[in-house]
Short mmCIF file of C-alpha atoms and ligand atoms in Angstrom, two decimals:
data_model
loop_
_atom_site.label_atom_id
_atom_site.label_comp_id
_atom_site.label_asym_id
_atom_site.label_seq_id
_atom_site.Cartn_x
_atom_site.Cartn_y
_atom_site.Cartn_z
CA MET A 1342 -0.04 -0.02 0.21
CA ASN A 1343 1.68 3.48 -1.39
CA TRP A 1344 0.51 5.96 1.01
CA GLN A 1345 1.56 8.67 -1.20
CA VAL A 1346 -0.59 7.29 -3.91
CA ILE A 1347 -3.39 7.44 -1.67
CA SER A 1348 -2.69 11.34 -0.78
CA HIS A 1349 -2.34 12.43 -4.19
CA SER A 1350 -5.97 10.96 -5.17
CA LEU A 1351 -7.76 12.25 -2.30
CA PRO A 1352 -8.81 15.84 -3.94
CA ILE A 1353 -10.28 13.95 -7.00
CA PHE A 1354 -11.89 11.58 -4.02
CA ALA A 1355 -13.14 14.11 -2.09
CA GLN A 1356 -14.86 15.70 -5.59
CA ALA A 1357 -16.56 12.27 -6.30
CA PHE A 1358 -17.51 11.65 -2.77
CA LYS A 1359 -19.63 15.02 -2.76
CA LEU A 1360 -20.99 13.70 -5.97
CA THR A 1361 -22.21 10.52 -4.38
CA LEU A 1362 -23.42 12.52 -1.68
CA TRP A 1363 -25.61 14.76 -3.53
CA LEU A 1364 -26.70 12.19 -6.12
CA SER A 1365 -28.05 10.30 -3.05
CA LEU A 1366 -29.44 13.28 -1.25
CA VAL A 1367 -31.57 14.09 -4.50
CA GLY A 1368 -32.03 10.46 -5.17
CA ILE A 1369 -33.61 9.92 -1.82
CA LEU A 1370 -36.08 12.76 -1.62
CA GLY A 1371 -37.49 12.46 -5.09
CA SER A 1372 -37.84 8.44 -3.92
CA LEU A 1373 -39.41 8.87 -0.91
CA ILE A 1374 -41.78 11.90 -2.53
CA VAL A 1375 -42.57 9.59 -5.37
CA GLY A 1376 -42.84 6.42 -2.97
CA ALA A 1377 -45.03 8.34 -0.39
CA LEU A 1378 -47.13 9.76 -3.10
CA SER A 1379 -47.70 6.34 -4.98
CA SER A 1380 -48.29 4.76 -2.19
CA LEU A 1381 -51.12 7.15 -1.20
CA ILE A 1382 -52.44 6.29 -4.36
CA GLN A 1383 -52.91 3.08 -4.42
CA TYR A 1384 -53.60 2.79 -0.30
CA PHE A 1385 -57.05 5.08 -1.67
CA LYS A 1386 -57.44 3.18 -4.98
CA VAL A 1387 -57.70 6.29 -6.33
CA PRO A 1388 -59.12 4.98 -9.85
CA ILE A 1389 -57.06 4.79 -13.03
CA LEU A 1390 -54.11 6.32 -10.81
CA SER A 1391 -53.78 3.52 -8.69
CA GLN A 1392 -53.36 0.79 -11.44
CA LEU A 1393 -50.92 3.07 -12.67
CA PHE A 1394 -48.62 2.97 -10.18
CA THR A 1395 -49.10 -0.69 -9.78
CA ALA A 1396 -47.73 -1.34 -12.78
CA TYR A 1397 -45.30 1.21 -12.44
CA VAL A 1398 -43.96 -0.30 -9.10
CA GLU A 1399 -44.03 -3.80 -10.39
CA LEU A 1400 -42.02 -2.52 -13.88
CA ALA A 1401 -39.22 -0.51 -11.40
CA ARG A 1402 -39.06 -3.25 -9.00
CA ASN A 1403 -38.34 -5.91 -11.60
CA THR A 1404 -35.54 -4.42 -13.67
CA PRO A 1405 -32.26 -3.64 -12.75
CA LEU A 1406 -31.23 -0.26 -11.99
CA LEU A 1407 -28.41 -0.87 -14.91
CA ILE A 1408 -31.10 -1.88 -17.62
CA GLN A 1409 -32.86 1.20 -16.38
CA LEU A 1410 -29.82 3.60 -16.80
CA PHE A 1411 -29.02 1.97 -20.06
CA PHE A 1412 -32.41 2.90 -21.79
CA LEU A 1413 -32.68 6.55 -19.97
CA TYR A 1414 -29.23 7.42 -21.53
CA TYR A 1415 -28.39 5.32 -24.79
CA ALA A 1416 -32.69 4.55 -26.08
CA PHE A 1417 -33.98 8.07 -24.93
CA PRO A 1418 -31.97 9.86 -27.09
CA VAL A 1419 -33.03 7.76 -30.22
CA ILE A 1420 -36.52 9.61 -29.76
CA GLY A 1421 -35.13 12.77 -29.38
CA LEU A 1422 -34.96 12.98 -25.59
CA LYS A 1423 -31.21 13.78 -25.06
CA MET A 1424 -30.33 14.70 -21.03
CA SER A 1425 -26.76 14.54 -19.65
CA ALA A 1426 -25.08 11.34 -17.71
CA THR A 1427 -26.20 13.13 -14.29
CA THR A 1428 -29.96 13.83 -15.05
CA CYS A 1429 -30.33 10.44 -16.44
CA GLY A 1430 -28.68 9.23 -13.19
CA ILE A 1431 -31.19 11.17 -10.80
CA ILE A 1432 -34.12 9.93 -12.99
CA GLY A 1433 -33.09 6.52 -12.96
CA LEU A 1434 -32.57 6.31 -9.05
CA ILE A 1435 -35.93 8.21 -8.65
CA PHE A 1436 -37.49 5.51 -10.63
CA LEU A 1437 -36.12 2.89 -8.68
CA GLY A 1438 -36.07 3.98 -5.48
CA GLY A 1439 -39.68 5.54 -5.84
CA ALA A 1440 -41.16 1.95 -6.19
CA TYR A 1441 -39.16 0.67 -3.38
CA MET A 1442 -40.31 3.45 -0.77
CA ALA A 1443 -43.70 3.03 -2.42
CA GLU A 1444 -43.25 -0.86 -0.80
CA GLY A 1445 -41.86 0.31 1.89
CA PHE A 1446 -44.61 3.01 2.70
CA THR A 1447 -47.38 0.65 1.53
CA GLY A 1448 -46.17 -1.93 4.48
CA GLY A 1449 -46.41 1.09 7.27
CA PHE A 1450 -49.87 1.75 5.96
CA SER A 1451 -51.50 -1.18 5.73
CA GLY A 1452 -50.16 -1.34 9.47
CA VAL A 1453 -52.47 1.08 10.73
CA ASN A 1454 -55.41 0.30 12.77
CA GLN A 1455 -58.36 -0.05 11.13
CA THR A 1456 -59.92 1.33 14.58
CA GLN A 1457 -57.65 4.85 13.82
CA ILE A 1458 -59.32 4.65 10.10
CA ASP A 1459 -62.72 4.52 11.70
CA ASN A 1460 -62.20 7.18 14.29
CA GLY A 1461 -60.98 9.35 11.35
CA LYS A 1462 -63.93 8.25 9.36
CA ALA A 1463 -66.31 9.30 12.05
CA LEU A 1464 -65.19 12.37 12.56
CA GLY A 1465 -66.06 13.30 8.89
CA MET A 1466 -62.92 13.15 7.33
CA ASN A 1467 -62.64 12.71 3.69
CA ASN A 1468 -60.00 10.78 2.16
CA LEU A 1469 -57.68 13.46 2.09
CA GLN A 1470 -58.00 14.60 5.67
CA LEU A 1471 -57.51 10.60 6.43
CA ALA A 1472 -54.57 10.46 4.35
CA ARG A 1473 -52.62 13.38 6.00
CA TYR A 1474 -53.80 13.23 9.68
CA VAL A 1475 -54.54 9.57 10.57
CA VAL A 1476 -53.18 7.07 7.55
CA PHE A 1477 -49.82 9.25 6.46
CA PRO A 1478 -48.15 10.07 10.44
CA GLN A 1479 -48.97 6.60 11.55
CA GLY A 1480 -47.98 4.52 8.81
CA PHE A 1481 -44.97 7.14 8.08
CA ALA A 1482 -43.34 5.53 11.53
CA LEU A 1483 -44.46 2.33 10.87
CA SER A 1484 -42.97 2.36 7.31
CA MET A 1485 -39.36 3.83 9.01
CA PRO A 1486 -37.26 0.42 9.18
CA ALA A 1487 -38.01 -0.26 5.55
CA LEU A 1488 -37.37 3.31 4.61
CA ALA A 1489 -34.23 3.19 6.17
CA ALA A 1490 -33.21 0.10 4.56
CA ASN A 1491 -34.02 1.52 1.25
CA VAL A 1492 -31.83 4.85 2.15
CA ILE A 1493 -28.77 2.86 2.38
CA PHE A 1494 -30.15 0.61 -0.64
CA LEU A 1495 -30.08 3.59 -3.01
CA ILE A 1496 -26.60 5.19 -1.80
CA LYS A 1497 -25.04 1.84 -2.88
CA GLU A 1498 -26.98 1.76 -5.54
CA THR A 1499 -25.09 5.17 -6.76
CA SER A 1500 -22.43 2.91 -7.87
CA ILE A 1501 -23.91 1.91 -11.07
CA PHE A 1502 -23.86 5.55 -12.04
CA SER A 1503 -20.60 4.68 -13.19
CA VAL A 1504 -21.62 2.60 -16.25
CA ILE A 1505 -22.83 5.69 -17.98
CA ALA A 1506 -19.67 7.85 -16.43
CA ILE A 1507 -20.71 10.06 -13.49
CA PRO A 1508 -17.54 10.52 -11.71
CA GLU A 1509 -18.74 9.72 -8.29
CA LEU A 1510 -16.89 7.58 -6.11
CA THR A 1511 -17.06 4.02 -7.99
CA ASN A 1512 -16.74 5.64 -11.07
CA THR A 1513 -13.43 7.55 -10.39
CA ALA A 1514 -12.06 4.56 -8.52
CA LEU A 1515 -12.25 2.34 -11.59
CA ASP A 1516 -10.86 5.36 -13.77
CA LEU A 1517 -8.04 6.23 -11.91
CA ILE A 1518 -7.11 2.51 -11.30
CA GLY A 1519 -7.48 1.79 -15.12
CA MET A 1520 -5.25 4.93 -15.42
CA TYR A 1521 -2.85 3.81 -12.71
CA TYR A 1522 -2.80 0.33 -12.06
CA ARG A 1523 -2.87 0.98 -8.40
CA SER A 1524 -6.07 -1.23 -7.50
CA ASN A 1525 -5.16 -1.75 -3.56
CA GLU A 1526 -4.82 2.00 -2.78
CA TYR A 1527 -7.88 3.43 -5.05
CA LEU A 1528 -10.23 0.20 -3.75
CA PHE A 1529 -9.16 1.18 -0.16
CA VAL A 1530 -9.75 4.55 -0.35
CA LEU A 1531 -13.42 3.56 -1.83
CA VAL A 1532 -14.20 1.24 0.49
CA VAL A 1533 -13.23 3.89 3.36
CA ALA A 1534 -15.49 6.70 1.15
CA TYR A 1535 -18.38 4.29 1.41
CA ALA A 1536 -17.92 3.78 4.83
CA ILE A 1537 -17.89 7.30 5.69
CA VAL A 1538 -21.18 8.07 3.90
CA LEU A 1539 -23.20 4.85 5.26
CA ILE A 1540 -21.87 4.33 8.77
CA PRO A 1541 -23.42 7.85 10.24
CA VAL A 1542 -26.39 7.46 7.85
CA ILE A 1543 -26.76 4.18 9.66
CA LEU A 1544 -26.37 5.24 12.78
CA LEU A 1545 -28.85 8.24 12.56
CA LEU A 1546 -31.38 6.29 10.74
CA ASN A 1547 -31.61 4.27 13.79
CA LEU A 1548 -31.95 6.89 15.87
CA LEU A 1549 -34.50 8.54 13.97
CA GLU A 1550 -36.39 5.43 13.48
CA ARG A 1551 -36.93 4.94 17.18
CA ARG A 1552 -37.36 8.81 17.93
CA VAL A 1553 -40.46 8.54 15.04
CA ARG A 1554 -41.92 5.44 16.81
CA TYR A 1555 -42.03 7.04 20.11
CA GLY A 1556 -43.23 10.37 18.81
CA THR A 1557 -45.85 8.49 17.11
CA PHE A 1558 -47.36 5.11 19.22
CA GLY A 1559 -45.09 6.48 22.91
CA ASP A 1560 -42.99 3.41 22.86
CA MET B 195 -94.26 14.44 18.62
CA THR B 196 -90.69 15.56 18.87
CA GLU B 197 -88.32 15.68 15.60
CA GLU B 198 -87.36 12.36 14.12
CA ILE B 199 -83.46 11.99 14.06
CA LEU B 200 -82.94 8.70 12.33
CA ARG B 201 -85.08 6.34 10.34
CA VAL B 202 -83.99 2.63 9.65
CA GLU B 203 -86.13 0.91 7.22
CA ASN B 204 -86.21 -2.55 6.19
CA LEU B 205 -82.07 -2.62 6.67
CA ASN B 206 -80.29 -5.63 5.48
CA LYS B 207 -76.40 -6.51 5.50
CA PHE B 208 -74.77 -9.14 4.15
CA TYR B 209 -71.00 -10.16 4.65
CA GLY B 210 -69.99 -12.25 1.86
CA ASP B 211 -73.31 -14.78 1.76
CA ARG B 212 -73.81 -14.73 5.55
CA HIS B 213 -77.15 -12.55 6.29
CA ILE B 214 -75.80 -10.70 8.91
CA LEU B 215 -78.95 -8.28 9.93
CA HIS B 216 -82.54 -8.96 8.86
CA ASP B 217 -84.84 -6.17 8.07
CA ILE B 218 -84.10 -3.63 10.86
CA ASN B 219 -86.89 -0.89 11.24
CA PHE B 220 -86.70 1.52 14.00
CA THR B 221 -87.05 5.32 14.58
CA LEU B 222 -85.18 7.58 17.12
CA HIS B 223 -86.44 11.06 17.99
CA GLN B 224 -85.23 14.16 19.08
CA GLY B 225 -83.75 13.94 22.87
CA GLU B 226 -84.42 10.17 23.05
CA VAL B 227 -82.17 7.39 23.99
CA LEU B 228 -82.16 4.06 22.30
CA THR B 229 -80.10 1.26 23.97
CA LEU B 230 -79.27 -1.76 21.55
CA LEU B 231 -79.37 -4.98 23.70
CA GLY B 232 -78.25 -8.53 22.69
CA PRO B 233 -75.73 -11.32 22.75
CA SER B 234 -72.31 -11.03 21.20
CA GLY B 235 -72.23 -11.32 18.09
CA SER B 236 -76.06 -10.69 17.63
CA GLY B 237 -75.07 -7.64 15.18
CA LYS B 238 -75.02 -4.60 17.45
CA SER B 239 -71.92 -3.14 16.39
CA THR B 240 -72.95 -3.79 12.66
CA LEU B 241 -76.18 -1.86 12.96
CA ILE B 242 -74.38 0.94 14.68
CA ARG B 243 -71.96 1.22 11.77
CA CYS B 244 -74.37 1.10 9.17
CA LEU B 245 -76.01 4.24 10.66
CA ASN B 246 -72.70 6.49 9.72
CA GLY B 247 -71.83 4.71 6.77
CA LEU B 248 -68.97 2.64 8.32
CA GLU B 249 -69.94 -0.47 6.69
CA ASP B 250 -72.60 0.11 4.08
CA PHE B 251 -75.78 -2.30 3.41
CA SER B 252 -76.97 -4.67 1.18
CA SER B 253 -80.63 -3.26 1.38
CA GLY B 254 -83.11 -0.81 2.91
CA ALA B 255 -82.38 2.79 3.85
CA VAL B 256 -81.46 5.28 6.65
CA TYR B 257 -82.95 8.74 6.87
CA PHE B 258 -81.31 11.52 8.72
CA LYS B 259 -83.80 14.04 9.93
CA GLY B 260 -86.69 12.40 7.65
CA GLU B 261 -83.99 12.97 4.57
CA LYS B 262 -83.01 9.66 3.00
CA ILE B 263 -79.31 9.51 2.65
CA LYS B 264 -77.82 8.43 -0.49
CA PRO B 265 -75.03 6.22 0.30
CA THR B 266 -72.25 8.11 -1.64
CA ASP B 267 -68.61 8.77 -0.03
CA LYS B 268 -69.27 12.67 0.04
CA ASN B 269 -72.45 12.24 1.66
CA TRP B 270 -71.54 10.10 4.68
CA GLN B 271 -68.59 12.56 5.34
CA GLU B 272 -71.61 15.49 5.76
CA ILE B 273 -73.54 12.89 7.69
CA ARG B 274 -71.00 11.94 9.85
CA GLN B 275 -70.08 15.19 11.28
CA LYS B 276 -73.54 15.72 12.92
CA ILE B 277 -73.44 11.65 13.90
CA GLY B 278 -70.67 11.57 16.77
CA MET B 279 -69.62 8.29 17.59
CA VAL B 280 -67.60 6.85 20.14
CA PHE B 281 -66.10 3.09 20.09
CA GLN B 282 -65.29 0.60 22.50
CA SER B 283 -61.43 0.70 21.94
CA TYR B 284 -60.89 4.44 22.85
CA ASP B 285 -58.57 5.01 20.18
CA LEU B 286 -57.00 8.51 20.28
CA PHE B 287 -54.85 9.39 17.80
CA PRO B 288 -51.50 8.34 19.16
CA ASN B 289 -49.30 10.91 17.79
CA LEU B 290 -51.32 14.01 19.04
CA THR B 291 -52.26 15.54 22.50
CA VAL B 292 -55.05 15.61 23.77
CA MET B 293 -56.23 18.98 22.55
CA GLU B 294 -54.73 18.30 18.96
CA ASN B 295 -56.72 15.04 19.09
CA ILE B 296 -60.12 17.43 20.05
CA LEU B 297 -59.41 20.02 17.82
CA LEU B 298 -58.18 18.66 14.74
CA ALA B 299 -61.93 17.77 12.88
CA PRO B 300 -63.53 20.69 14.03
CA THR B 301 -60.74 22.90 12.75
CA LYS B 302 -59.64 20.27 9.42
CA VAL B 303 -62.77 19.24 8.52
CA GLN B 304 -65.25 21.60 9.95
CA LYS B 305 -63.29 24.42 9.26
CA ARG B 306 -64.08 26.61 12.17
CA ALA B 307 -61.88 28.81 14.05
CA LYS B 308 -58.78 27.36 16.33
CA ASP B 309 -59.42 29.84 19.20
CA GLN B 310 -62.97 29.72 19.68
CA VAL B 311 -63.28 25.66 19.37
CA ALA B 312 -60.19 25.74 21.74
CA GLN B 313 -61.87 27.59 24.15
CA GLU B 314 -64.97 25.01 23.96
CA ALA B 315 -62.54 22.26 24.24
CA GLU B 316 -61.48 23.70 27.61
CA GLY B 317 -64.86 23.93 28.76
CA LEU B 318 -65.69 20.07 28.16
CA LEU B 319 -62.39 18.96 29.22
CA LYS B 320 -63.24 20.89 32.61
CA ASP B 321 -66.85 18.62 32.20
CA VAL B 322 -65.16 15.62 32.33
CA GLY B 323 -62.58 16.57 35.07
CA LEU B 324 -59.66 16.43 32.54
CA GLU B 325 -58.48 20.01 31.98
CA LYS B 326 -55.08 19.41 33.63
CA TYR B 327 -53.97 16.87 30.61
CA ALA B 328 -54.62 19.18 27.53
CA ASP B 329 -50.94 18.92 26.79
CA SER B 330 -50.79 15.26 27.77
CA TYR B 331 -50.56 12.53 24.77
CA PRO B 332 -52.54 9.69 24.81
CA ARG B 333 -49.95 7.31 26.32
CA GLU B 334 -49.77 9.02 29.46
CA LEU B 335 -53.43 8.48 30.43
CA SER B 336 -55.81 5.72 31.53
CA GLY B 337 -58.11 3.79 29.47
CA GLY B 338 -60.99 5.68 31.24
CA GLN B 339 -59.33 9.26 30.76
CA LYS B 340 -58.88 8.09 26.99
CA GLN B 341 -62.38 7.52 26.50
CA ARG B 342 -63.64 10.50 28.33
CA ILE B 343 -61.63 12.45 25.67
CA ALA B 344 -62.98 10.46 22.76
CA ILE B 345 -66.19 11.35 23.77
CA VAL B 346 -65.13 15.02 24.26
CA ARG B 347 -63.64 14.98 20.54
CA ALA B 348 -66.96 13.59 19.43
CA LEU B 349 -69.00 16.22 21.01
CA ILE B 350 -67.18 19.15 19.88
CA MET B 351 -68.39 18.56 16.41
CA HIS B 352 -71.79 19.35 17.75
CA PRO B 353 -73.12 16.10 17.04
CA GLU B 354 -76.76 15.85 16.50
CA VAL B 355 -76.95 12.07 17.91
CA MET B 356 -74.40 10.14 19.40
CA LEU B 357 -73.64 5.99 19.04
CA LEU B 358 -71.83 4.35 21.55
CA ASP B 359 -70.49 0.99 20.89
CA GLU B 360 -69.89 -0.71 24.25
CA VAL B 361 -67.73 2.34 25.45
CA THR B 362 -67.30 0.87 28.99
CA ALA B 363 -66.79 -2.43 27.97
CA SER B 364 -62.94 -2.55 28.11
CA LEU B 365 -62.52 -0.23 30.72
CA ASP B 366 -61.37 -1.06 34.56
CA PRO B 367 -64.72 -1.66 36.99
CA GLU B 368 -63.07 1.66 38.53
CA MET B 369 -63.16 3.57 35.81
CA VAL B 370 -66.76 2.53 34.09
CA ARG B 371 -68.88 4.59 36.42
CA GLY B 372 -67.48 8.03 35.52
CA ILE B 373 -68.37 7.43 32.00
CA LEU B 374 -71.73 6.09 32.53
CA GLN B 375 -72.49 9.51 34.08
CA ILE B 376 -71.05 11.29 31.41
CA MET B 377 -73.57 9.52 29.22
CA THR B 378 -76.36 10.11 31.64
CA LYS B 379 -75.60 13.80 32.28
CA LEU B 380 -75.52 14.10 28.51
CA SER B 381 -78.81 12.34 28.26
CA LYS B 382 -80.60 14.27 31.17
CA LYS B 383 -78.99 17.46 31.27
CA HIS B 384 -78.30 18.28 27.78
CA HIS B 385 -81.03 16.03 26.14
CA MET B 386 -78.46 14.52 23.48
CA THR B 387 -79.94 12.11 21.30
CA MET B 388 -78.07 8.78 21.46
CA ILE B 389 -77.97 5.24 20.31
CA ILE B 390 -76.21 3.08 23.26
CA VAL B 391 -74.91 -0.72 22.82
CA THR B 392 -73.99 -1.52 26.30
CA HIS B 393 -73.92 -4.62 28.78
CA GLU B 394 -74.35 -2.43 31.84
CA MET B 395 -78.08 -3.54 32.47
CA GLY B 396 -78.33 -1.41 35.60
CA PHE B 397 -77.50 1.81 33.26
CA ALA B 398 -79.63 0.73 30.46
CA GLU B 399 -82.92 0.47 32.61
CA GLN B 400 -81.90 3.45 34.20
CA ILE B 401 -81.71 5.92 30.65
CA ALA B 402 -83.48 4.03 28.12
CA ASP B 403 -86.76 5.72 26.06
CA GLN B 404 -86.44 2.57 24.18
CA VAL B 405 -84.87 -0.83 23.99
CA LEU B 406 -83.85 -2.80 20.69
CA PHE B 407 -83.21 -6.35 21.63
CA LEU B 408 -81.01 -8.11 19.03
CA GLU B 409 -80.55 -11.64 18.17
CA ASP B 410 -78.70 -13.20 15.27
CA GLY B 411 -79.09 -9.97 13.20
CA ARG B 412 -83.01 -9.74 13.87
CA ILE B 413 -84.92 -7.25 16.36
CA LEU B 414 -86.53 -9.69 18.85
CA GLU B 415 -88.28 -6.55 20.72
CA ASN B 416 -88.39 -2.87 20.08
CA THR B 417 -90.15 -1.72 23.48
CA PRO B 418 -89.97 1.52 25.30
CA GLY B 419 -87.36 1.16 27.83
CA LYS B 420 -89.14 0.73 31.34
CA ALA B 421 -91.79 -2.07 29.98
CA PHE B 422 -88.48 -4.11 28.44
CA PHE B 423 -86.67 -4.24 31.78
CA ALA B 424 -89.91 -4.59 33.79
CA GLN B 425 -91.53 -7.35 31.31
CA PRO B 426 -89.56 -8.61 28.52
CA LYS B 427 -92.10 -9.89 26.06
CA THR B 428 -89.92 -12.65 24.77
CA GLU B 429 -88.51 -15.50 26.23
CA ARG B 430 -84.58 -14.99 24.29
CA ALA B 431 -85.02 -11.38 26.00
CA ARG B 432 -85.83 -12.70 29.72
CA ASP B 433 -82.83 -15.52 29.11
CA PHE B 434 -80.62 -12.84 27.93
CA LEU B 435 -81.28 -10.16 30.92
CA GLU B 436 -81.12 -13.31 33.56
CA SER B 437 -77.36 -14.57 32.15
CA MET B 438 -76.75 -10.67 32.40
CA ASP B 439 -77.50 -11.26 36.16
CA PHE B 440 -80.52 -8.70 36.19
N1 ADP C 3064 -65.99 -7.62 8.96
C1 ADP C 3064 -66.53 -8.86 9.22
N2 ADP C 3064 -66.84 -9.98 7.97
C2 ADP C 3064 -67.76 -10.86 8.45
N3 ADP C 3064 -68.03 -11.00 9.57
C3 ADP C 3064 -68.22 -10.14 10.39
C4 ADP C 3064 -67.68 -8.82 10.50
N4 ADP C 3064 -67.86 -8.11 11.47
C5 ADP C 3064 -68.73 -8.54 12.42
N5 ADP C 3064 -69.14 -9.79 11.71
C6 ADP C 3064 -70.02 -10.97 11.97
O1 ADP C 3064 -71.30 -10.28 12.19
C7 ADP C 3064 -71.99 -10.98 13.30
C8 ADP C 3064 -72.13 -9.82 14.53
O2 ADP C 3064 -71.25 -8.92 14.52
P1 ADP C 3064 -70.91 -7.66 15.74
O3 ADP C 3064 -72.03 -6.69 15.07
O4 ADP C 3064 -69.62 -7.40 15.65
O5 ADP C 3064 -71.63 -8.29 16.91
P2 ADP C 3064 -71.98 -7.59 18.08
O6 ADP C 3064 -72.03 -6.07 18.21
O7 ADP C 3064 -73.57 -7.62 18.78
O8 ADP C 3064 -71.19 -8.39 19.38
C9 ADP C 3064 -70.88 -11.50 14.13
O9 ADP C 3064 -71.15 -12.99 13.57
C10 ADP C 3064 -69.67 -11.56 13.18
O10 ADP C 3064 -69.14 -12.65 13.44
MG1 MG C 3065 -69.89 -5.26 19.12
#
């Protein structure tokens, strides 16, 4: 292990690190929004839309991100839709992540007690009010473990962006290895970099999970 | 004759191909208390849930103040603002404080001004002896306290009728009396129109203007309260009262 090689590569990795963080953040937030929306629409069986979103979830969950990215990056330009690699990456990540988050939310929403829903209905709430004041807050707390697992999954999934040449962590490491044949050093930095992202996130999510659960149900 | 609040005509309810409620007919007038009695599984909860559309029924009709309710979601949402309901399982919203639980529906559903409703809520909390708990969370309350809040939460909507489904059945015995007193006061002092499902026979006798005795989804007796407890007409009702140690 040559420490000089490592220290020289750090500025490049720092850039890549920031990009991975940023892509993850946008991807996760987007996925949460798409997932929550999709799941609520399915929960309340909104006509047409709910079938549409069910199909979307199935499609997105059953195709690999790799294929989705190739499609966005190489096939869409053929029909005149050319997007930057980063845009493709983010759209792909949200497309995939939204479906996983939708499944996570759906699990949580279905765990909300029927008696809670009856109480909301008996107070005259319409579906939107039920969603906002009863199903979502309680279902969100119940879906936290699944959502947290998806957050970790999506962060790791950004490594696939390397195939469409987005200079995030994995792409950067592979590039450097290709140029300088120093796989030990660069892979070491790569692993450390992912650990620096993932370990705090895991700890934070754990804490958040317990906080939200306690804040909602008091146990 | 006082104004008619609820009327049920030939209501039938199936779960799949199980016939749960058979040709239910009754009328409830302003200020009256109807107690719905009958063994477990006789269809009391199902019937009471049909009255505010929590269950849909297979045939028949429910009239609210003389008007037939068209059973669409939107109509039920309107009607439910005028029909308060309290369940056996005192479910407050666990993520909201007592005050937030009470204010939620009047402010968000009825769009009433928050400070006005809050003032009214404080009064109601005082009435049930829980004014100190406005900022507590449900988890900090006993079952009896939660049930009192659930009653307040229904009352603050200004319902024209209250449906109370075994509201004391899950409570510790020492909690029961307080809740029964609240219902008695609602009837005697505020002349609240109520349908009460209960297994507290002493309470039922004292409060009921009208008794519906239900078995296997059929109304076996529809009798004025005094008469029912003095002299039930059917043997089934006599057996039932006996089994309740009454
Ligand atoms: N969701 C349901 N699906 C199928 N059967 C039900 C359902 N709810 C109640 N029942 C049946 O309907 C009958 C009446 O139940 P219920 O109204 O709860 O009786 P009660 O409140 O008098 O104890 C019972 O036989 C019960 O098993
Ligand atoms: Mg019942």
